[in-house]
Amino acid sequence: MKFLISRKVQSISNTEKPCEEAVKEELTPLDYRTVETLEEAKKKIWYKQWYEGGTNHREEDGMVVCERKEKEERWVVEINTLEELIKFQEKYGDIIIRNTTPYKETRKEIILP
């Protein structure tokens, strides 16, 4: 499973590698809008820009969502088992796992001290 990875305190430029396991990866942001159907979305002022800026437009969990065409480069780590997660935590100390800005590839983030 992929996790975004960051530190509690980051430099303004945010270009420093947060840990040795981190790799830069281009992620696909998901753009959710609070209307239930694509038909409702078509009536909104933001629809044209939202539609043209994304792909795979769909209805999901009572909202509409698309995958943004423009990717974002972010630091990620791959952790596939509970054992790997525990070893990672033992190496870096107290970590926080939280929901994050949704991306197609991951919706979780690990924050390091």
Short mmCIF file of C-alpha atoms in Angstrom, two decimals:
data_model
loop_
_atom_site.label_atom_id
_atom_site.label_comp_id
_atom_site.label_asym_id
_atom_site.label_seq_id
_atom_site.Cartn_x
_atom_site.Cartn_y
_atom_site.Cartn_z
CA MET A 1 0.00 0.00 0.00
CA LYS A 2 1.28 3.45 -0.86
CA PHE A 3 1.35 6.23 1.71
CA LEU A 4 2.16 9.87 1.24
CA ILE A 5 5.06 10.61 3.55
CA SER A 6 5.94 13.87 5.26
CA ARG A 7 7.39 15.31 8.45
CA LYS A 8 5.62 17.38 11.11
CA VAL A 9 8.07 20.20 10.49
CA GLN A 10 8.96 20.79 6.85
CA SER A 11 10.99 23.36 5.01
CA ILE A 12 9.09 25.95 3.02
CA SER A 13 10.27 24.45 -0.26
CA ASN A 14 9.23 20.94 0.90
CA THR A 15 11.78 19.32 -1.43
CA GLU A 16 13.83 17.50 1.21
CA LYS A 17 13.41 13.73 1.26
CA PRO A 18 11.43 12.93 4.44
CA CYS A 19 13.03 9.49 4.97
CA GLU A 20 15.38 7.12 3.18
CA GLU A 21 12.53 4.88 1.95
CA ALA A 22 10.69 7.78 0.28
CA VAL A 23 10.51 8.06 -3.49
CA LYS A 24 9.07 10.88 -5.58
CA GLU A 25 6.05 9.82 -7.55
CA GLU A 26 3.56 11.55 -9.81
CA LEU A 27 0.10 11.14 -8.30
CA THR A 28 -3.34 11.78 -9.77
CA PRO A 29 -5.45 14.13 -7.61
CA LEU A 30 -9.14 13.34 -7.30
CA ASP A 31 -11.52 16.30 -7.57
CA TYR A 32 -14.74 15.74 -5.61
CA ARG A 33 -17.76 18.03 -5.88
CA THR A 34 -20.74 18.01 -3.54
CA VAL A 35 -23.50 17.21 -5.98
CA GLU A 36 -24.96 13.73 -6.23
CA THR A 37 -25.19 13.24 -9.99
CA LEU A 38 -23.42 14.24 -13.17
CA GLU A 39 -26.73 15.71 -14.36
CA GLU A 40 -26.76 18.06 -11.36
CA ALA A 41 -23.10 18.92 -11.98
CA LYS A 42 -23.88 20.03 -15.53
CA LYS A 43 -25.99 22.87 -14.10
CA LYS A 44 -23.16 24.26 -11.95
CA ILE A 45 -20.96 27.22 -12.86
CA TRP A 46 -17.82 25.15 -12.24
CA TYR A 47 -18.86 22.22 -14.44
CA LYS A 48 -17.04 23.14 -17.67
CA GLN A 49 -13.70 23.77 -15.95
CA TRP A 50 -14.09 20.64 -13.80
CA TYR A 51 -15.01 18.50 -16.82
CA GLU A 52 -12.21 19.80 -19.06
CA GLY A 53 -9.60 19.49 -16.31
CA GLY A 54 -10.32 15.87 -15.55
CA THR A 55 -10.95 12.37 -16.84
CA ASN A 56 -13.00 9.39 -15.67
CA HIS A 57 -15.91 11.52 -14.44
CA ARG A 58 -18.24 9.50 -12.23
CA GLU A 59 -20.65 9.41 -9.32
CA GLU A 60 -19.17 8.01 -6.10
CA ASP A 61 -20.38 8.02 -2.49
CA GLY A 62 -23.09 10.61 -3.13
CA MET A 63 -20.76 13.02 -4.95
CA VAL A 64 -19.26 13.45 -8.39
CA VAL A 65 -15.54 12.95 -8.84
CA CYS A 66 -12.95 13.05 -11.59
CA GLU A 67 -9.25 12.32 -11.90
CA ARG A 68 -7.34 15.54 -12.58
CA LYS A 69 -5.27 15.57 -15.78
CA GLU A 70 -2.46 17.48 -14.09
CA LYS A 71 -0.35 15.24 -11.86
CA GLU A 72 1.30 16.25 -8.57
CA GLU A 73 4.75 15.08 -7.55
CA ARG A 74 4.78 13.85 -3.94
CA TRP A 75 6.96 11.74 -1.66
CA VAL A 76 5.55 8.23 -1.07
CA VAL A 77 6.55 5.03 0.70
CA GLU A 78 5.34 1.54 -0.04
CA ILE A 79 4.35 -0.51 3.03
CA ASN A 80 2.59 -3.79 2.33
CA THR A 81 2.33 -5.63 5.63
CA LEU A 82 1.67 -4.86 9.26
CA GLU A 83 5.16 -6.16 10.02
CA GLU A 84 6.68 -3.63 7.58
CA LEU A 85 4.63 -0.85 9.19
CA ILE A 86 5.83 -1.82 12.68
CA LYS A 87 9.48 -1.93 11.53
CA PHE A 88 9.02 1.49 9.92
CA GLN A 89 7.55 2.86 13.17
CA GLU A 90 10.36 1.33 15.24
CA LYS A 91 12.90 3.02 12.97
CA TYR A 92 11.32 6.50 13.01
CA GLY A 93 9.51 6.63 16.36
CA ASP A 94 5.99 7.92 16.87
CA ILE A 95 4.23 8.25 13.54
CA ILE A 96 0.79 9.52 12.62
CA ILE A 97 -1.33 7.81 9.99
CA ARG A 98 -4.17 9.93 8.69
CA ASN A 99 -6.51 10.42 5.79
CA THR A 100 -5.12 12.84 3.24
CA THR A 101 -6.11 14.75 0.17
CA PRO A 102 -7.44 12.00 -2.05
CA TYR A 103 -5.30 10.73 -4.87
CA LYS A 104 -6.12 7.87 -7.21
CA GLU A 105 -3.08 6.00 -5.90
CA THR A 106 -3.51 6.59 -2.14
CA ARG A 107 -5.72 8.28 0.43
CA LYS A 108 -3.48 7.83 3.47
CA GLU A 109 -0.47 9.73 4.77
CA ILE A 110 2.24 8.92 7.30
CA ILE A 111 3.63 11.88 9.21
CA LEU A 112 7.06 11.45 10.78
CA PRO A 113 8.33 13.37 13.81
#
